Coordinates of C-alpha atoms and ligand atoms in Angstrom, one line a residue:
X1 CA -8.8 17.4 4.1
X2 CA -5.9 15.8 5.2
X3 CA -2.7 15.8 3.0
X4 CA 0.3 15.3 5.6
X5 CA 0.7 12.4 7.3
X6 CA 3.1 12.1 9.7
X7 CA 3.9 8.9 11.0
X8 CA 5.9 7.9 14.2
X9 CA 8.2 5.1 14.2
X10 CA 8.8 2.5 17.1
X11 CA 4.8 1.4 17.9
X12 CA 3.5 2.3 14.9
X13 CA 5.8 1.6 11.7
X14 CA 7.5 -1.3 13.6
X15 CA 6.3 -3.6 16.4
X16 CA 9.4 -3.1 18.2
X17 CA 8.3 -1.4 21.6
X18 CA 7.5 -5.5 23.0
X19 CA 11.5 -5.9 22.6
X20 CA 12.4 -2.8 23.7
X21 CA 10.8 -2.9 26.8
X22 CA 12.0 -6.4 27.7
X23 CA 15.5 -5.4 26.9
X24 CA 14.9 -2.6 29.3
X25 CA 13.3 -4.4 32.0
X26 CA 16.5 -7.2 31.7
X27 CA 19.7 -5.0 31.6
X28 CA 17.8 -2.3 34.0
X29 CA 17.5 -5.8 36.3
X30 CA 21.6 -6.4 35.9
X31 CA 22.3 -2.9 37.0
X32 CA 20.4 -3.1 39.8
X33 CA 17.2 -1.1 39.5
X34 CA 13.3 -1.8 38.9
X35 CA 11.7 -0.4 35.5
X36 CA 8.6 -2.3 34.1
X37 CA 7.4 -2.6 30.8
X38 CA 5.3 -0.1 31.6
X39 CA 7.6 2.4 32.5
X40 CA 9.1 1.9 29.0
X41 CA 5.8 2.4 27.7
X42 CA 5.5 5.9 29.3
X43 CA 8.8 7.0 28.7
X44 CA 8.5 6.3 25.0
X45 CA 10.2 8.9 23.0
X46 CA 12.6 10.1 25.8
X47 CA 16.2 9.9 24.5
X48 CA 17.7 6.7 26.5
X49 CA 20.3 8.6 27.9
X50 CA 17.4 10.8 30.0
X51 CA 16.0 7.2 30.7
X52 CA 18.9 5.8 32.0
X53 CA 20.1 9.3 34.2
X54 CA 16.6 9.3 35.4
X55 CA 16.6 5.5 36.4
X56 CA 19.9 6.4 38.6
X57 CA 18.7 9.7 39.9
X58 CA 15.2 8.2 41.3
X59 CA 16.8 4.6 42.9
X60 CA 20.7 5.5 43.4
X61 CA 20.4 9.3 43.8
X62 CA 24.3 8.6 45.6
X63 CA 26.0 6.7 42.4
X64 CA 27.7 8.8 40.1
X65 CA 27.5 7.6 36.3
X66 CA 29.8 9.5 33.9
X67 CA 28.4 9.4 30.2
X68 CA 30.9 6.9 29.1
X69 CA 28.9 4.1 31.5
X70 CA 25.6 5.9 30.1
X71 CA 27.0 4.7 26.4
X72 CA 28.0 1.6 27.5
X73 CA 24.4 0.8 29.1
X74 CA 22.6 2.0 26.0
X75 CA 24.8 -0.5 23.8
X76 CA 24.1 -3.0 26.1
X77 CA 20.4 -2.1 25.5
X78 CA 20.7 -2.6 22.3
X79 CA 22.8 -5.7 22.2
X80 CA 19.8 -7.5 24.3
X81 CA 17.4 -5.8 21.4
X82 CA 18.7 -7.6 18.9
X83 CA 19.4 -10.7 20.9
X84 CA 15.5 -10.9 21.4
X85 CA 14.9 -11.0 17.7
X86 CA 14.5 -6.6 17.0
X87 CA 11.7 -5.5 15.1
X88 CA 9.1 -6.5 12.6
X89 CA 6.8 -4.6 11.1
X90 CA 3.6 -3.4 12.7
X91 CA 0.3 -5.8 11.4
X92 CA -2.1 -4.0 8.7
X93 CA 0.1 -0.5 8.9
X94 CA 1.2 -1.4 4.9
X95 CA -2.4 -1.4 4.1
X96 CA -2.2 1.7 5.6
X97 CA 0.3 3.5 4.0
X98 CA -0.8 2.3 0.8
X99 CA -4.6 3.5 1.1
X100 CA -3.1 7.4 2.4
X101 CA -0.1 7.1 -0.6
X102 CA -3.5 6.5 -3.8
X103 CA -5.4 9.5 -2.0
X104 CA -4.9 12.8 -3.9
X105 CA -1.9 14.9 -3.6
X106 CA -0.5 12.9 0.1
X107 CA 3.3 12.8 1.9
X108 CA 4.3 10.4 3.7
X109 CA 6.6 11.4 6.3
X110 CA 8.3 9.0 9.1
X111 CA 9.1 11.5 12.5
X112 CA 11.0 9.6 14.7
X113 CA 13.4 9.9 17.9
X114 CA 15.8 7.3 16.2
X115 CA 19.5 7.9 14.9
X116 CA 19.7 4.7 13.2
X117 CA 21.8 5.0 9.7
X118 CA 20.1 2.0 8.3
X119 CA 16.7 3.4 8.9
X120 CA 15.6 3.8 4.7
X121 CA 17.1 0.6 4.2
X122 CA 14.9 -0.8 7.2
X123 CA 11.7 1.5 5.8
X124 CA 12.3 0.4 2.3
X125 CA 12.3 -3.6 2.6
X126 CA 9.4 -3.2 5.2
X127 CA 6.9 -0.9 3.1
X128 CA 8.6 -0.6 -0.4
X129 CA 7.9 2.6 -2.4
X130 CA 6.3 4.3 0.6
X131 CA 9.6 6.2 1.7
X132 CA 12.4 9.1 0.6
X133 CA 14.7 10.4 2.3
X134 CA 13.9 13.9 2.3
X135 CA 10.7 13.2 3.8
X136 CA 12.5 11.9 7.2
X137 CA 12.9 13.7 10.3
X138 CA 14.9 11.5 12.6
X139 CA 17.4 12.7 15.4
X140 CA 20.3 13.8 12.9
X141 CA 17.9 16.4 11.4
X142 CA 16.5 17.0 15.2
X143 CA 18.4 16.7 18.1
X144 CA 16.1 18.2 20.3
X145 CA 13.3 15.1 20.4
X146 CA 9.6 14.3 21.8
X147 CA 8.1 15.6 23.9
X148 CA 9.2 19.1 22.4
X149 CA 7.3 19.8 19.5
X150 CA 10.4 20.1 17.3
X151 CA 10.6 17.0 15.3
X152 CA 6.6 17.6 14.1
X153 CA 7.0 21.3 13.6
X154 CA 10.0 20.5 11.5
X155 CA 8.0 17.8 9.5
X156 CA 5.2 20.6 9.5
X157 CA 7.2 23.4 7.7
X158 CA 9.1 20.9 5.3
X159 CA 5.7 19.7 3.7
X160 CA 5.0 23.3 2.8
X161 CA 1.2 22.5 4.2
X162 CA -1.0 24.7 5.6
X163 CA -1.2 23.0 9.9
X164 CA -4.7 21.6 9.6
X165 CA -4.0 19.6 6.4
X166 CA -1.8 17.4 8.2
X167 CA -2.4 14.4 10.4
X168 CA 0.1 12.8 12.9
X169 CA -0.2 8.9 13.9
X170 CA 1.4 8.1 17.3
X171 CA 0.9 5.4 19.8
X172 CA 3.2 7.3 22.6
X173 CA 2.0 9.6 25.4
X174 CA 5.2 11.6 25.1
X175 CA 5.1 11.7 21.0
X176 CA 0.7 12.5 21.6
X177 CA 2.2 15.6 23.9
X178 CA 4.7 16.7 21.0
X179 CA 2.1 16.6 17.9
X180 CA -0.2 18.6 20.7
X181 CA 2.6 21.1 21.4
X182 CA 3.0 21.3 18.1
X183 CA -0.7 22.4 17.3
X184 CA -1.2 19.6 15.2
X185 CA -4.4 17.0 14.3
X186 CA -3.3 13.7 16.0
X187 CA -4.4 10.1 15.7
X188 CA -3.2 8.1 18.9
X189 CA -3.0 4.4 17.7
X190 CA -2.9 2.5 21.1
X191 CA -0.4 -0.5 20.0
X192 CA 0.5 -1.0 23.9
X193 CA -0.5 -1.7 26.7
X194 CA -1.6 1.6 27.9
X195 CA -5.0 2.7 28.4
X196 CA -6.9 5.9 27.2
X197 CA -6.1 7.9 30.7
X198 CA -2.5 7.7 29.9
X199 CA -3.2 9.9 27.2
X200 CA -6.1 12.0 28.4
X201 CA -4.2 14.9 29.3
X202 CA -3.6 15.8 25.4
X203 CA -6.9 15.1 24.4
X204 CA -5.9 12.7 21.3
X205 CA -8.6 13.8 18.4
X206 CA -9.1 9.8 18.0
X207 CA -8.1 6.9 19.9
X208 CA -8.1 3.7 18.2
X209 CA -7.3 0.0 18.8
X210 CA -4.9 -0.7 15.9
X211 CA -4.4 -0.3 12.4
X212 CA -6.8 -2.0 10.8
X213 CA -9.1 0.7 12.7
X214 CA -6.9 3.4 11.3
X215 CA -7.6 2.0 7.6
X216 CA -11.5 2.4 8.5
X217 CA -10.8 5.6 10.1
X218 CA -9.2 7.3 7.1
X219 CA -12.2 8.4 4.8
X220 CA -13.2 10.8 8.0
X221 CA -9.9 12.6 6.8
X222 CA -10.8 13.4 3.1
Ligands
MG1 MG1 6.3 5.4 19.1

């Protein structure tokens, strides 16, 4: 029986990975170099100062960027983020939350990459009484992020659960690869536009469409 749940954030709380990857694809574009929607898809969960060193390194192995342009790339990232309207909350994932909070004896735990300071505020007036914030693990508790099982092994030892009471929801190959790494039951929820090979390699213990699927899925985990 299932008693942790450990949700991701971007693609699963919040239906933000559409804007993200656009704001990607534009100021990737005004810098010069080619990254899809895809590509922000896959690398999902990789800090965006990797993405942006890894960017250079593959098209412009001869230009030099010094952190300070790395900073000033990821603001303008997220500049464009907001100018394309942010986030909203991902359909049906209330319904959700609200099913796993009335089971017996449940946390509710958000694990995510993020180092946003107004993430409560954000969790709180998106799913109200869902959320604390000692049940957070975010990139000020974790620096060292997805794909390293850290974040989810973290989340792990906080909820004082024994490893096969606990259930991770992600829709990221990277993030699947971290709950894996971390030895943990994982529930890949494919809100993208990836398909099921992406995340074959980690054998996900389901696979589903989206989150009305997930609410269906949940008596299988009591
Ligand atoms: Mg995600």
């Amino acid at each position: 029986m299932k008693k942790g749940f450990f949700f991701d954030m971007d693609g699963v709380l919040f239906d933000s990975m559409p804007n993200h990857a656009r704001a990607w694809e534009i100021v990737m574009a005004r810098h010069g170099l080619h990254f899809t929607k895809r590509d922000c898809y896959l690398q999902e969960g990789c800090t965006s100062r990797d993405v942006i060193q890894n960017a250079y390194r593959q098209q412009k192995p001869d230009v030099q960027i010094s952190l300070e342009d790395v900073e000033a790339f990821y603001r303008e990232k997220g500049e464009m983020f907001i100018e394309l309207g942010g986030a909203k909350p991902m359909r049906g994932v209330y319904d959700v939350l609200k099913a796993i909070q009335a089971m017996p004896d449940t946390q509710i735990w958000v694990v995510t990459g993020s180092a946003q300071t107004t993430l409560l505020d954000q969790l709180n007036s998106a799913f109200p009484g869902i959320f604390a914030r000692e049940r957070m693990i975010t990139a000020f508790e974790c620096p060292h992020g997805k794909p390293r099982p850290e974040p989810y092994l973290k989340a792990w030892e906080r909820s004082g659960l024994k490893k096969e009471e606990c259930c991770v929801i992600e829709n990221a190959p990277l993030g699947l690869q971290a709950a894996r790494a971390a030895d943990l039951f994982t529930i890949v929820v494919n809100t993208g536009p990836l398909v099921y090979e992406d995340f074959a390699p980690w054998k996900p213990d389901a696979f589903l469409p989206d989150m009305k699927a997930l609410l269906d899925y949940l008596p299988n985990l009591v």
